[in-house]
Structures are given as C-alpha cells and as structure tokens.
C-alpha cells in the first residue's frame, strides 16, 4: 500500500492515546462526582489510579487484539471463536490481575478495610472485574474490526479510482496519438501531389508541416491545453491547408477574448476542421468558406466549425475516425456534460458544435 493511502503511525498512536486518556478521565470524573453526590469523602487519587491503570493496560493490549482480529478476519466463524474465546479469557485474566496488582502498589488496601491482604483484595475484585474485562475485549475487537474494514474499503476505492484514472488517461493518449498519423498521411499525400506540379508550394507546405509537428511535440504529454495554444495549432494547420486549397479557401477565426484562457482537449479542433475541408469543401467547385467560432456560454465553452460546402450526405452524418475519436475523448473527459452535434446549415454546408464545461487554465 502506498504512503498516500496510510495514516501516519504517529497520528494513529496519538489518537489511540487521546481516546484511552479521555475514557479514563471520564470514568474518574464520574466516580468523583458520584462520591460527592452520595456525601462520601472524596479520595481522588484512588479512582484516578484505578481507571487510568485499567484503560492504559487496554491501550497496550490494543495492537495485539487488532492483530488477532486481522488474522481471523478472512476465515470462518469456527476459527474466529476457536481463537478469540480462549484468548479473550487469558487476556482478560492477565489484565485484571495486573490492574489489581498495580493499584495495590499505588493505593494499598481499601480505606474501609485497612488490614485486608493482597490475596483477599484480588479474590474480592476478580470476578466482577474479569466480567468487565472480557466484555471490553469483545467491544474492542468489534470496534477495531469495523475501523479496519472501513480503512480497507477506503483504500480499495482509492486504488480503483487511481486505476480508472490511469485507464482513461491511457485511452485518451491512444486516441490523441491516432489523430496525428491520420493527419500526417493526408498532408503527405497532398505534398506528394504538389511535388511535381508545384514544387514551391510543396516546399512551403513542408515548412508549415514542420512548424505544426514542433508545436505538437511541445505539447505531446498534455491532454488539455489553453484555447490560445489550440488556436496556434489550428492556424498552423490552416496554413498547410491554405497551400493545398490556395484561393479556393477563405477562413475566419472568431475567437472571443474571454475564451482564450479556457482549457480544451489537445488537438480537438483539427479533426473537425479536417472533416469540413475533406468532406465539405474539397469537392466544391466554387470558393469555400470556413468559419471557426469560440464563445463562453455561462459555465460552458462553445466551439463551432461552419463550412459552406456540399453539406451532409442524404443518408445523414457518419462518424469517421476524426469525429468518432473527438466524441470519445469528450465523453471520457467530461462525461454527459459535453455534447457534440453535427447538423446541416440552413444556408448550405455543415455545422459542428461542441459544448463542454468551461475551465480556465492556471496563470
């Protein structure tokens, strides 16, 4: 078990000492008040010695009772009773004999019977105090088992939570990494097509691809980045696509100033823009327009990608790799608090709209 799951040893010992001291003090105060209410002379040191000796002996026995409880926790009732019945009798007997012996050494015989011997005192007190000691063992065992069960349950939940977090992080990383080869293959194909027809544009595209990969490597471990950084990725990506489309593409980035510090999943816009270019604008014969909008809407962040391309197919939208990965990443990061909608625009083209909780990056 990791240290983060364990209560410090000194803290546990301090709490145990405080508990037994409080219990002994409470019983001592009760005995003194009882003497006062009954009009008897108050001899404070006798109940003080009796109760503190009694409960501090149980405090010393607590680790042994806890250890025995853990040793029998995962076995049946047969082993439980086979261990605890004889042990409880032995420990209760030893505790009572030691308590009475220490009390006798500290306080001597009872004031009402100054000639009583130690043997007579122990015989007189043993039966009643053994009964209480045996019950104390049982109560202590039950309480320690309850505390141990609660601790185990808490640790198990913490371990499960950490494992789930690691699994989600691993899946997110896999999904994010899948996007890069997808983008690279498309870009390299475009460069290959330009290499012979327009070498100057091909070299320009390679230079912009280099910038894009540098930015990607700088944030390769980040699941979420500030929107300003995401827009930097996107401008670099659009620079590559502008070479590809040349004068057939117009882009508008409408970024609200109160959204630039918002945290967004790394490379969340690039696959949506790529979809718009590939499925909406690539086959359009006229000049196409791409419009990216960011807005803060209460506690949510809105990201929208509009194109005026050929629109959705008649059979309706289908999730490809980019859109499917984007939907899965949003679900893993934000659950039902995130939405991703794909719809036809009234004046032609397609609109993709994402909403997820607005969280601002640290300064």
GROMACS .gro file of C-alpha atoms in nm:
model
  363
    1UNK     CA    1   0.000   0.000   0.000
    2UNK     CA    2   0.136   0.342  -0.087
    3UNK     CA    3   0.212   0.601   0.179
    4UNK     CA    4  -0.063   0.823   0.042
    5UNK     CA    5  -0.320   0.565   0.148
    6UNK     CA    6  -0.183   0.518   0.502
    7UNK     CA    7  -0.249   0.728   0.810
    8UNK     CA    8   0.086   0.827   0.967
    9UNK     CA    9   0.186   0.594   1.254
   10UNK     CA   10   0.240   0.879   1.498
   11UNK     CA   11  -0.108   1.011   1.425
   12UNK     CA   12  -0.269   0.673   1.490
   13UNK     CA   13  -0.077   0.634   1.818
   14UNK     CA   14  -0.168   0.987   1.924
   15UNK     CA   15  -0.538   0.930   1.855
   16UNK     CA   16  -0.530   0.600   2.048
   17UNK     CA   17  -0.358   0.765   2.347
   18UNK     CA   18  -0.610   1.051   2.343
   19UNK     CA   19  -0.905   0.809   2.325
   20UNK     CA   20  -0.796   0.594   2.620
   21UNK     CA   21  -0.698   0.901   2.825
   22UNK     CA   22  -1.037   1.062   2.762
   23UNK     CA   23  -1.213   0.739   2.861
   24UNK     CA   24  -1.010   0.705   3.182
   25UNK     CA   25  -1.064   1.072   3.269
   26UNK     CA   26  -1.437   1.040   3.209
   27UNK     CA   27  -1.471   0.736   3.436
   28UNK     CA   28  -1.258   0.906   3.704
   29UNK     CA   29  -1.469   1.222   3.696
   30UNK     CA   30  -1.785   1.012   3.714
   31UNK     CA   31  -1.656   0.826   4.023
   32UNK     CA   32  -1.559   1.151   4.199
   33UNK     CA   33  -1.894   1.316   4.123
   34UNK     CA   34  -2.075   1.003   4.246
   35UNK     CA   35  -1.885   1.023   4.579
   36UNK     CA   36  -1.974   1.390   4.611
   37UNK     CA   37  -2.344   1.332   4.538
   38UNK     CA   38  -2.360   1.048   4.794
   39UNK     CA   39  -2.193   1.265   5.060
   40UNK     CA   40  -1.888   1.042   5.084
   41UNK     CA   41  -1.534   1.175   5.134
   42UNK     CA   42  -1.358   1.238   4.804
   43UNK     CA   43  -1.033   1.042   4.768
   44UNK     CA   44  -0.949   1.142   4.412
   45UNK     CA   45  -0.625   0.951   4.369
   46UNK     CA   46  -0.790   0.608   4.411
   47UNK     CA   47  -1.038   0.630   4.116
   48UNK     CA   48  -0.764   0.808   3.922
   49UNK     CA   49  -0.518   0.520   3.976
   50UNK     CA   50  -0.786   0.255   3.915
   51UNK     CA   51  -0.926   0.393   3.589
   52UNK     CA   52  -0.601   0.505   3.431
   53UNK     CA   53  -0.435   0.172   3.513
   54UNK     CA   54  -0.734  -0.015   3.372
   55UNK     CA   55  -0.763   0.175   3.043
   56UNK     CA   56  -0.390   0.222   2.980
   57UNK     CA   57  -0.342  -0.155   3.011
   58UNK     CA   58  -0.611  -0.198   2.745
   59UNK     CA   59  -0.433   0.063   2.535
   60UNK     CA   60  -0.116  -0.151   2.548
   61UNK     CA   61  -0.317  -0.461   2.456
   62UNK     CA   62  -0.493  -0.292   2.161
   63UNK     CA   63  -0.227  -0.375   1.896
   64UNK     CA   64  -0.241  -0.744   1.999
   65UNK     CA   65  -0.623  -0.751   1.977
   66UNK     CA   66  -0.610  -0.573   1.640
   67UNK     CA   67  -0.351  -0.821   1.508
   68UNK     CA   68  -0.561  -1.119   1.622
   69UNK     CA   69  -0.868  -0.961   1.460
   70UNK     CA   70  -0.688  -0.924   1.126
   71UNK     CA   71  -0.554  -1.280   1.144
   72UNK     CA   72  -0.906  -1.424   1.178
   73UNK     CA   73  -1.090  -1.177   0.951
   74UNK     CA   74  -1.072  -1.385   0.632
   75UNK     CA   75  -1.159  -1.720   0.794
   76UNK     CA   76  -1.487  -1.871   0.907
   77UNK     CA   77  -1.669  -1.835   1.237
   78UNK     CA   78  -1.519  -2.165   1.357
   79UNK     CA   79  -1.165  -2.030   1.355
   80UNK     CA   80  -1.288  -1.695   1.489
   81UNK     CA   81  -1.435  -1.849   1.804
   82UNK     CA   82  -1.153  -2.104   1.834
   83UNK     CA   83  -0.902  -1.817   1.857
   84UNK     CA   84  -1.088  -1.542   2.037
   85UNK     CA   85  -1.271  -1.737   2.309
   86UNK     CA   86  -0.956  -1.873   2.480
   87UNK     CA   87  -0.750  -1.560   2.403
   88UNK     CA   88  -1.018  -1.331   2.546
   89UNK     CA   89  -1.026  -1.532   2.871
   90UNK     CA   90  -0.647  -1.531   2.903
   91UNK     CA   91  -0.605  -1.160   2.822
   92UNK     CA   92  -0.895  -1.055   3.046
   93UNK     CA   93  -0.748  -1.258   3.335
   94UNK     CA   94  -0.399  -1.112   3.287
   95UNK     CA   95  -0.532  -0.758   3.251
   96UNK     CA   96  -0.740  -0.781   3.571
   97UNK     CA   97  -0.456  -0.935   3.775
   98UNK     CA   98  -0.207  -0.672   3.655
   99UNK     CA   99  -0.451  -0.387   3.714
  100UNK     CA  100  -0.526  -0.501   4.069
  101UNK     CA  101  -0.158  -0.555   4.148
  102UNK     CA  102  -0.059  -0.210   4.019
  103UNK     CA  103  -0.349  -0.047   4.203
  104UNK     CA  104  -0.249  -0.223   4.525
  105UNK     CA  105   0.107  -0.094   4.486
  106UNK     CA  106  -0.013   0.261   4.426
  107UNK     CA  107  -0.301   0.289   4.674
  108UNK     CA  108  -0.282  -0.005   4.915
  109UNK     CA  109  -0.586  -0.177   5.073
  110UNK     CA  110  -0.932  -0.012   5.074
  111UNK     CA  111  -0.972   0.264   5.335
  112UNK     CA  112  -1.267   0.080   5.489
  113UNK     CA  113  -1.059  -0.241   5.530
  114UNK     CA  114  -0.701  -0.133   5.608
  115UNK     CA  115  -0.597  -0.483   5.718
  116UNK     CA  116  -0.706  -0.661   5.402
  117UNK     CA  117  -0.434  -0.868   5.233
  118UNK     CA  118  -0.347  -0.855   4.864
  119UNK     CA  119  -0.486  -1.208   4.814
  120UNK     CA  120  -0.817  -1.120   4.974
  121UNK     CA  121  -0.837  -0.797   4.772
  122UNK     CA  122  -0.778  -0.979   4.442
  123UNK     CA  123  -1.032  -1.253   4.521
  124UNK     CA  124  -1.290  -0.989   4.612
  125UNK     CA  125  -1.240  -0.784   4.296
  126UNK     CA  126  -1.156  -1.052   4.042
  127UNK     CA  127  -1.499  -1.195   3.946
  128UNK     CA  128  -1.666  -0.858   3.876
  129UNK     CA  129  -1.365  -0.705   3.700
  130UNK     CA  130  -1.298  -1.017   3.492
  131UNK     CA  131  -1.653  -0.992   3.358
  132UNK     CA  132  -1.599  -0.628   3.257
  133UNK     CA  133  -1.257  -0.707   3.107
  134UNK     CA  134  -1.400  -0.992   2.898
  135UNK     CA  135  -1.675  -0.762   2.763
  136UNK     CA  136  -1.416  -0.490   2.696
  137UNK     CA  137  -1.215  -0.736   2.485
  138UNK     CA  138  -1.525  -0.814   2.276
  139UNK     CA  139  -1.618  -0.449   2.226
  140UNK     CA  140  -1.258  -0.359   2.142
  141UNK     CA  141  -1.240  -0.641   1.887
  142UNK     CA  142  -1.564  -0.532   1.715
  143UNK     CA  143  -1.459  -0.165   1.702
  144UNK     CA  144  -1.112  -0.248   1.565
  145UNK     CA  145  -1.260  -0.478   1.301
  146UNK     CA  146  -1.504  -0.205   1.195
  147UNK     CA  147  -1.221   0.051   1.167
  148UNK     CA  148  -1.005  -0.193   0.972
  149UNK     CA  149  -1.293  -0.280   0.734
  150UNK     CA  150  -1.362   0.088   0.674
  151UNK     CA  151  -0.993   0.153   0.605
  152UNK     CA  152  -0.973  -0.140   0.364
  153UNK     CA  153  -1.288  -0.021   0.183
  154UNK     CA  154  -1.148   0.334   0.156
  155UNK     CA  155  -0.813   0.209   0.025
  156UNK     CA  156  -0.987  -0.020  -0.225
  157UNK     CA  157  -1.198   0.269  -0.356
  158UNK     CA  158  -0.888   0.488  -0.382
  159UNK     CA  159  -0.699   0.216  -0.572
  160UNK     CA  160  -0.994   0.162  -0.807
  161UNK     CA  161  -1.021   0.535  -0.866
  162UNK     CA  162  -0.649   0.558  -0.947
  163UNK     CA  163  -0.670   0.261  -1.180
  164UNK     CA  164  -0.972   0.410  -1.360
  165UNK     CA  165  -0.790   0.742  -1.398
  166UNK     CA  166  -0.482   0.568  -1.539
  167UNK     CA  167  -0.700   0.370  -1.780
  168UNK     CA  168  -0.881   0.681  -1.903
  169UNK     CA  169  -0.550   0.867  -1.942
  170UNK     CA  170  -0.410   0.576  -2.141
  171UNK     CA  171  -0.718   0.561  -2.366
  172UNK     CA  172  -0.712   0.937  -2.419
  173UNK     CA  173  -0.346   0.924  -2.510
  174UNK     CA  174  -0.416   0.644  -2.760
  175UNK     CA  175  -0.700   0.839  -2.920
  176UNK     CA  176  -0.491   1.156  -2.942
  177UNK     CA  177  -0.194   0.974  -3.091
  178UNK     CA  178  -0.423   0.813  -3.352
  179UNK     CA  179  -0.508   1.158  -3.486
  180UNK     CA  180  -0.152   1.252  -3.571
  181UNK     CA  181  -0.083   0.972  -3.824
  182UNK     CA  182  -0.429   1.032  -3.972
  183UNK     CA  183  -0.343   1.399  -4.026
  184UNK     CA  184   0.012   1.322  -4.141
  185UNK     CA  185  -0.098   1.073  -4.407
  186UNK     CA  186  -0.342   1.324  -4.555
  187UNK     CA  187  -0.083   1.603  -4.552
  188UNK     CA  188   0.193   1.388  -4.702
  189UNK     CA  189  -0.045   1.280  -4.979
  190UNK     CA  190  -0.115   1.645  -5.054
  191UNK     CA  191   0.259   1.724  -5.057
  192UNK     CA  192   0.318   1.429  -5.287
  193UNK     CA  193   0.054   1.561  -5.526
  194UNK     CA  194   0.217   1.907  -5.530
  195UNK     CA  195   0.577   1.788  -5.551
  196UNK     CA  196   0.585   1.772  -5.932
  197UNK     CA  197   0.305   2.011  -6.020
  198UNK     CA  198   0.413   2.298  -5.791
  199UNK     CA  199   0.745   2.236  -5.609
  200UNK     CA  200   0.746   2.582  -5.448
  201UNK     CA  201   0.408   2.523  -5.283
  202UNK     CA  202   0.519   2.172  -5.181
  203UNK     CA  203   0.826   2.317  -5.002
  204UNK     CA  204   0.607   2.577  -4.832
  205UNK     CA  205   0.373   2.302  -4.718
  206UNK     CA  206   0.665   2.102  -4.576
  207UNK     CA  207   0.787   2.407  -4.383
  208UNK     CA  208   0.444   2.461  -4.228
  209UNK     CA  209   0.413   2.091  -4.152
  210UNK     CA  210   0.745   2.116  -3.969
  211UNK     CA  211   0.609   2.405  -3.758
  212UNK     CA  212   0.296   2.206  -3.681
  213UNK     CA  213   0.492   1.898  -3.571
  214UNK     CA  214   0.715   2.114  -3.349
  215UNK     CA  215   0.409   2.253  -3.171
  216UNK     CA  216   0.265   1.904  -3.139
  217UNK     CA  217   0.585   1.768  -2.984
  218UNK     CA  218   0.598   2.054  -2.733
  219UNK     CA  219   0.252   1.957  -2.603
  220UNK     CA  220   0.275   1.581  -2.660
  221UNK     CA  221   0.209   1.497  -2.292
  222UNK     CA  222  -0.075   1.745  -2.239
  223UNK     CA  223  -0.432   1.615  -2.252
  224UNK     CA  224  -0.567   1.970  -2.229
  225UNK     CA  225  -0.415   2.300  -2.340
  226UNK     CA  226  -0.527   2.665  -2.330
  227UNK     CA  227  -0.752   2.762  -2.620
  228UNK     CA  228  -0.491   3.017  -2.729
  229UNK     CA  229  -0.245   2.728  -2.779
  230UNK     CA  230  -0.508   2.521  -2.963
  231UNK     CA  231  -0.571   2.815  -3.196
  232UNK     CA  232  -0.197   2.834  -3.261
  233UNK     CA  233  -0.210   2.468  -3.371
  234UNK     CA  234  -0.511   2.545  -3.586
  235UNK     CA  235  -0.355   2.847  -3.758
  236UNK     CA  236  -0.052   2.634  -3.841
  237UNK     CA  237  -0.274   2.356  -3.974
  238UNK     CA  238  -0.482   2.601  -4.178
  239UNK     CA  239  -0.160   2.741  -4.321
  240UNK     CA  240  -0.086   2.394  -4.458
  241UNK     CA  241  -0.436   2.359  -4.598
  242UNK     CA  242  -0.425   2.707  -4.749
  243UNK     CA  243  -0.133   2.590  -4.962
  244UNK     CA  244  -0.339   2.292  -5.066
  245UNK     CA  245  -0.658   2.486  -5.147
  246UNK     CA  246  -0.487   2.815  -5.247
  247UNK     CA  247  -0.751   3.073  -5.349
  248UNK     CA  248  -1.038   2.825  -5.314
  249UNK     CA  249  -1.049   2.863  -4.935
  250UNK     CA  250  -1.131   3.153  -4.705
  251UNK     CA  251  -1.103   3.112  -4.330
  252UNK     CA  252  -1.242   3.321  -4.044
  253UNK     CA  253  -1.131   3.271  -3.684
  254UNK     CA  254  -1.378   3.440  -3.448
  255UNK     CA  255  -1.220   3.386  -3.104
  256UNK     CA  256  -1.389   3.563  -2.812
  257UNK     CA  257  -1.136   3.728  -2.579
  258UNK     CA  258  -1.293   3.571  -2.269
  259UNK     CA  259  -1.227   3.219  -2.406
  260UNK     CA  260  -0.855   3.229  -2.480
  261UNK     CA  261  -0.761   3.102  -2.130
  262UNK     CA  262  -1.013   2.817  -2.140
  263UNK     CA  263  -0.874   2.464  -2.120
  264UNK     CA  264  -0.963   2.248  -2.421
  265UNK     CA  265  -0.862   1.893  -2.517
  266UNK     CA  266  -0.538   1.897  -2.713
  267UNK     CA  267  -0.596   1.895  -3.094
  268UNK     CA  268  -0.975   1.893  -3.051
  269UNK     CA  269  -1.044   2.135  -3.341
  270UNK     CA  270  -0.805   1.997  -3.603
  271UNK     CA  271  -1.004   1.678  -3.686
  272UNK     CA  272  -1.329   1.878  -3.711
  273UNK     CA  273  -1.168   2.130  -3.945
  274UNK     CA  274  -1.014   1.848  -4.146
  275UNK     CA  275  -1.357   1.687  -4.182
  276UNK     CA  276  -1.505   2.016  -4.303
  277UNK     CA  277  -1.229   2.057  -4.560
  278UNK     CA  278  -1.223   1.698  -4.678
  279UNK     CA  279  -1.595   1.619  -4.687
  280UNK     CA  280  -1.743   1.966  -4.732
  281UNK     CA  281  -1.511   2.193  -4.927
  282UNK     CA  282  -1.269   1.971  -5.121
  283UNK     CA  283  -1.528   1.872  -5.385
  284UNK     CA  284  -1.689   2.215  -5.405
  285UNK     CA  285  -1.617   2.384  -5.736
  286UNK     CA  286  -1.659   2.741  -5.606
  287UNK     CA  287  -1.464   2.919  -5.337
  288UNK     CA  288  -1.540   2.781  -4.992
  289UNK     CA  289  -1.551   2.945  -4.652
  290UNK     CA  290  -1.458   2.801  -4.316
  291UNK     CA  291  -1.576   2.979  -4.003
  292UNK     CA  292  -1.447   2.884  -3.655
  293UNK     CA  293  -1.620   3.044  -3.355
  294UNK     CA  294  -1.543   3.025  -2.982
  295UNK     CA  295  -1.780   3.159  -2.718
  296UNK     CA  296  -1.831   3.131  -2.347
  297UNK     CA  297  -2.191   3.043  -2.259
  298UNK     CA  298  -2.234   3.057  -1.880
  299UNK     CA  299  -2.039   2.765  -1.735
  300UNK     CA  300  -1.987   2.610  -2.078
  301UNK     CA  301  -1.744   2.667  -2.361
  302UNK     CA  302  -1.884   2.661  -2.715
  303UNK     CA  303  -1.663   2.569  -3.012
  304UNK     CA  304  -1.824   2.579  -3.357
  305UNK     CA  305  -1.692   2.491  -3.702
  306UNK     CA  306  -1.907   2.603  -4.000
  307UNK     CA  307  -1.843   2.540  -4.367
  308UNK     CA  308  -2.048   2.630  -4.674
  309UNK     CA  309  -1.950   2.314  -4.860
  310UNK     CA  310  -2.158   2.042  -5.018
  311UNK     CA  311  -2.324   1.952  -4.688
  312UNK     CA  312  -2.411   1.621  -4.529
  313UNK     CA  313  -2.497   1.317  -4.742
  314UNK     CA  314  -2.869   1.235  -4.784
  315UNK     CA  315  -2.841   0.929  -4.559
  316UNK     CA  316  -2.722   1.150  -4.272
  317UNK     CA  317  -2.390   1.206  -4.095
  318UNK     CA  318  -2.150   0.923  -4.016
  319UNK     CA  319  -1.870   0.932  -3.762
  320UNK     CA  320  -1.530   0.869  -3.920
  321UNK     CA  321  -1.203   0.832  -3.730
  322UNK     CA  322  -1.167   1.203  -3.651
  323UNK     CA  323  -1.526   1.267  -3.543
  324UNK     CA  324  -1.551   0.934  -3.357
  325UNK     CA  325  -1.227   0.998  -3.165
  326UNK     CA  326  -1.338   1.351  -3.081
  327UNK     CA  327  -1.670   1.228  -2.945
  328UNK     CA  328  -1.498   0.958  -2.737
  329UNK     CA  329  -1.240   1.200  -2.594
  330UNK     CA  330  -1.513   1.445  -2.490
  331UNK     CA  331  -1.707   1.164  -2.326
  332UNK     CA  332  -1.401   1.043  -2.132
  333UNK     CA  333  -1.300   1.390  -2.015
  334UNK     CA  334  -1.640   1.541  -1.940
  335UNK     CA  335  -1.899   1.260  -1.949
  336UNK     CA  336  -2.256   1.376  -2.005
  337UNK     CA  337  -2.151   1.740  -1.951
  338UNK     CA  338  -2.013   1.750  -2.307
  339UNK     CA  339  -2.207   1.748  -2.635
  340UNK     CA  340  -2.102   1.721  -2.998
  341UNK     CA  341  -2.364   1.792  -3.265
  342UNK     CA  342  -2.336   1.768  -3.642
  343UNK     CA  343  -2.611   1.935  -3.846
  344UNK     CA  344  -2.699   2.091  -4.181
  345UNK     CA  345  -2.678   2.468  -4.207
  346UNK     CA  346  -2.990   2.647  -4.335
  347UNK     CA  347  -2.793   2.840  -4.596
  348UNK     CA  348  -2.591   2.536  -4.705
  349UNK     CA  349  -2.298   2.346  -4.567
  350UNK     CA  350  -2.240   2.179  -4.234
  351UNK     CA  351  -2.210   2.292  -3.872
  352UNK     CA  352  -2.026   2.105  -3.596
  353UNK     CA  353  -2.083   2.238  -3.248
  354UNK     CA  354  -1.914   2.127  -2.925
  355UNK     CA  355  -2.001   2.226  -2.570
  356UNK     CA  356  -1.819   2.124  -2.256
  357UNK     CA  357  -1.755   2.275  -1.910
  358UNK     CA  358  -1.555   2.597  -1.906
  359UNK     CA  359  -1.236   2.554  -1.703
  360UNK     CA  360  -0.969   2.820  -1.701
  361UNK     CA  361  -0.602   2.731  -1.709
  362UNK     CA  362  -0.382   2.830  -1.416
  363UNK     CA  363  -0.189   3.155  -1.451
   0.00000   0.00000   0.00000
